[in-house]
Amino acid sequence: MYNDQPWRPGDGKTGDPNECRRCRCHNHAVSCHFDHNVWLSSGEKSGGVCEKCQHNTEGSRCHRCQAGYYRDPSVPISSPMACKGKSENTTQRRSELLKGQDAQGPKREVLKKLIMGIPSPTTSYMLYWPCDGP
């Protein structure tokens, strides 16, 4: 897990070590490898690529939720519960919510934006629901 930068020997003149740096996998992987192209594209800051991301995460740092999952903003990305599964039959659920008696006027628009995953000034995060259309 300590492959975030290229290996270099310690400095024999000053005695300074070249310490290995842990990959930034957010606790969702048990192994990673160094990729020189990733290192260069990061401005030589990070070259670690996480392998076999767990807990429904993906990406070079296990920093995104897999397709079909959404990020729960109430827990840190390092939590095994950071990516939640999408609910079943979301098209029907969206219709039920929009037909609700209390979802009228401005409330209806805010609710519609939340369901469609569009940010709103009244929300601090976005909910990602799969959509078959508006």
CSV table of C-alpha atoms in Angstrom, one decimal:
chain,number,residue,atom,x,y,z
A,1,MET,CA,0.0,0.0,0.0
A,2,TYR,CA,3.0,2.3,0.1
A,3,ASN,CA,3.4,2.9,-3.7
A,4,ASP,CA,2.2,6.5,-4.0
A,5,GLN,CA,5.5,7.8,-5.2
A,6,PRO,CA,8.5,6.3,-7.1
A,7,TRP,CA,11.1,4.4,-5.1
A,8,ARG,CA,14.2,6.4,-4.4
A,9,PRO,CA,17.1,5.6,-2.1
A,10,GLY,CA,17.6,7.7,1.0
A,11,ASP,CA,20.1,10.6,0.9
A,12,GLY,CA,23.5,9.2,2.0
A,13,LYS,CA,25.0,12.6,2.5
A,14,THR,CA,22.3,14.2,4.7
A,15,GLY,CA,20.9,11.0,6.2
A,16,ASP,CA,17.4,12.0,5.1
A,17,PRO,CA,15.3,9.0,4.3
A,18,ASN,CA,13.0,8.9,1.2
A,19,GLU,CA,10.0,7.6,3.0
A,20,CYS,CA,7.4,5.5,1.2
A,21,ARG,CA,4.0,7.1,1.0
A,22,ARG,CA,0.7,5.3,1.4
A,23,CYS,CA,-1.6,5.2,-1.6
A,24,ARG,CA,-4.8,7.3,-1.2
A,25,CYS,CA,-7.4,4.6,-1.4
A,26,HIS,CA,-9.7,5.9,1.3
A,27,ASN,CA,-9.5,2.5,3.1
A,28,HIS,CA,-11.3,0.8,0.2
A,29,ALA,CA,-8.4,-1.3,-1.1
A,30,VAL,CA,-5.7,-3.5,0.3
A,31,SER,CA,-3.2,-3.1,-2.6
A,32,CYS,CA,-2.0,-0.5,-5.1
A,33,HIS,CA,0.7,0.0,-7.6
A,34,PHE,CA,2.8,2.9,-8.8
A,35,ASP,CA,2.0,4.3,-12.3
A,36,HIS,CA,4.6,6.7,-13.7
A,37,ASN,CA,2.0,8.4,-16.1
A,38,VAL,CA,-0.3,9.1,-13.2
A,39,TRP,CA,2.7,10.5,-11.2
A,40,LEU,CA,3.6,12.9,-14.1
A,41,SER,CA,0.0,14.0,-14.7
A,42,SER,CA,-0.4,14.9,-11.0
A,43,GLY,CA,2.6,17.2,-11.1
A,44,GLU,CA,4.7,14.5,-9.4
A,45,LYS,CA,2.5,14.5,-6.3
A,46,SER,CA,0.8,11.1,-6.4
A,47,GLY,CA,1.3,8.0,-8.6
A,48,GLY,CA,-0.5,5.4,-6.6
A,49,VAL,CA,-3.4,3.5,-8.3
A,50,CYS,CA,-5.6,1.5,-6.1
A,51,GLU,CA,-6.4,-2.1,-7.0
A,52,LYS,CA,-9.7,-4.0,-6.5
A,53,CYS,CA,-11.6,-1.2,-4.8
A,54,GLN,CA,-14.1,-2.5,-2.2
A,55,HIS,CA,-17.4,-1.2,-0.7
A,56,ASN,CA,-19.0,-0.3,-4.0
A,57,THR,CA,-16.2,2.2,-4.9
A,58,GLU,CA,-14.1,2.6,-8.0
A,59,GLY,CA,-11.5,4.9,-9.5
A,60,SER,CA,-7.7,5.2,-9.2
A,61,ARG,CA,-8.2,6.2,-5.6
A,62,CYS,CA,-11.5,4.3,-4.8
A,63,HIS,CA,-13.0,7.8,-4.6
A,64,ARG,CA,-16.1,7.3,-6.7
A,65,CYS,CA,-19.2,5.2,-6.2
A,66,GLN,CA,-19.7,2.4,-8.7
A,67,ALA,CA,-22.6,2.7,-11.2
A,68,GLY,CA,-25.8,2.0,-9.4
A,69,TYR,CA,-24.6,3.5,-6.1
A,70,TYR,CA,-24.6,7.1,-4.7
A,71,ARG,CA,-22.4,8.9,-2.3
A,72,ASP,CA,-23.8,9.3,1.2
A,73,PRO,CA,-22.6,12.8,2.3
A,74,SER,CA,-23.3,12.1,5.9
A,75,VAL,CA,-20.3,9.7,6.3
A,76,PRO,CA,-16.7,10.3,5.2
A,77,ILE,CA,-15.5,8.8,1.9
A,78,SER,CA,-13.3,6.5,3.9
A,79,SER,CA,-16.3,4.8,5.5
A,80,PRO,CA,-17.4,1.3,4.2
A,81,MET,CA,-20.9,2.8,4.1
A,82,ALA,CA,-20.0,5.8,1.9
A,83,CYS,CA,-21.6,4.4,-1.3
A,84,LYS,CA,-25.2,3.4,-0.9
A,85,GLY,CA,-27.3,1.3,-3.3
A,86,LYS,CA,-29.9,3.0,-5.4
A,87,SER,CA,-33.5,2.2,-4.5
A,88,GLU,CA,-35.6,-0.1,-6.6
A,89,ASN,CA,-38.2,1.2,-9.1
A,90,THR,CA,-37.0,4.8,-8.8
A,91,THR,CA,-39.1,6.0,-11.7
A,92,GLN,CA,-42.3,5.0,-9.9
A,93,ARG,CA,-41.0,6.5,-6.6
A,94,ARG,CA,-40.2,9.8,-8.4
A,95,SER,CA,-43.7,9.9,-9.8
A,96,GLU,CA,-45.2,9.2,-6.4
A,97,LEU,CA,-43.1,12.0,-4.8
A,98,LEU,CA,-44.0,14.5,-7.5
A,99,LYS,CA,-47.7,13.7,-7.1
A,100,GLY,CA,-47.6,14.2,-3.3
A,101,GLN,CA,-50.1,16.8,-2.0
A,102,ASP,CA,-47.3,18.6,-0.1
A,103,ALA,CA,-45.1,18.9,-3.1
A,104,GLN,CA,-46.7,22.0,-4.7
A,105,GLY,CA,-45.2,25.3,-6.0
A,106,PRO,CA,-41.7,26.0,-4.9
A,107,LYS,CA,-41.5,22.8,-2.8
A,108,ARG,CA,-42.3,20.8,-5.8
A,109,GLU,CA,-39.5,22.4,-7.8
A,110,VAL,CA,-36.9,21.8,-5.0
A,111,LEU,CA,-38.1,18.2,-4.7
A,112,LYS,CA,-38.0,17.7,-8.5
A,113,LYS,CA,-34.4,19.1,-8.5
A,114,LEU,CA,-33.4,16.7,-5.7
A,115,ILE,CA,-34.8,13.7,-7.4
A,116,MET,CA,-33.2,14.6,-10.7
A,117,GLY,CA,-29.8,15.2,-9.1
A,118,ILE,CA,-29.7,19.0,-9.8
A,119,PRO,CA,-28.1,21.2,-7.2
A,120,SER,CA,-30.4,23.6,-5.4
A,121,PRO,CA,-29.5,26.7,-3.3
A,122,THR,CA,-31.6,25.1,-0.5
A,123,THR,CA,-29.7,21.9,-0.4
A,124,SER,CA,-26.2,21.3,0.8
A,125,TYR,CA,-25.6,18.2,-1.4
A,126,MET,CA,-27.1,16.4,-4.3
A,127,LEU,CA,-29.1,13.1,-4.2
A,128,TYR,CA,-28.4,11.0,-7.2
A,129,TRP,CA,-31.4,9.0,-8.4
A,130,PRO,CA,-31.3,7.2,-11.7
A,131,CYS,CA,-33.6,8.9,-14.2
A,132,ASP,CA,-35.4,7.5,-17.2
A,133,GLY,CA,-36.3,11.1,-18.2
A,134,PRO,CA,-37.9,14.2,-16.8
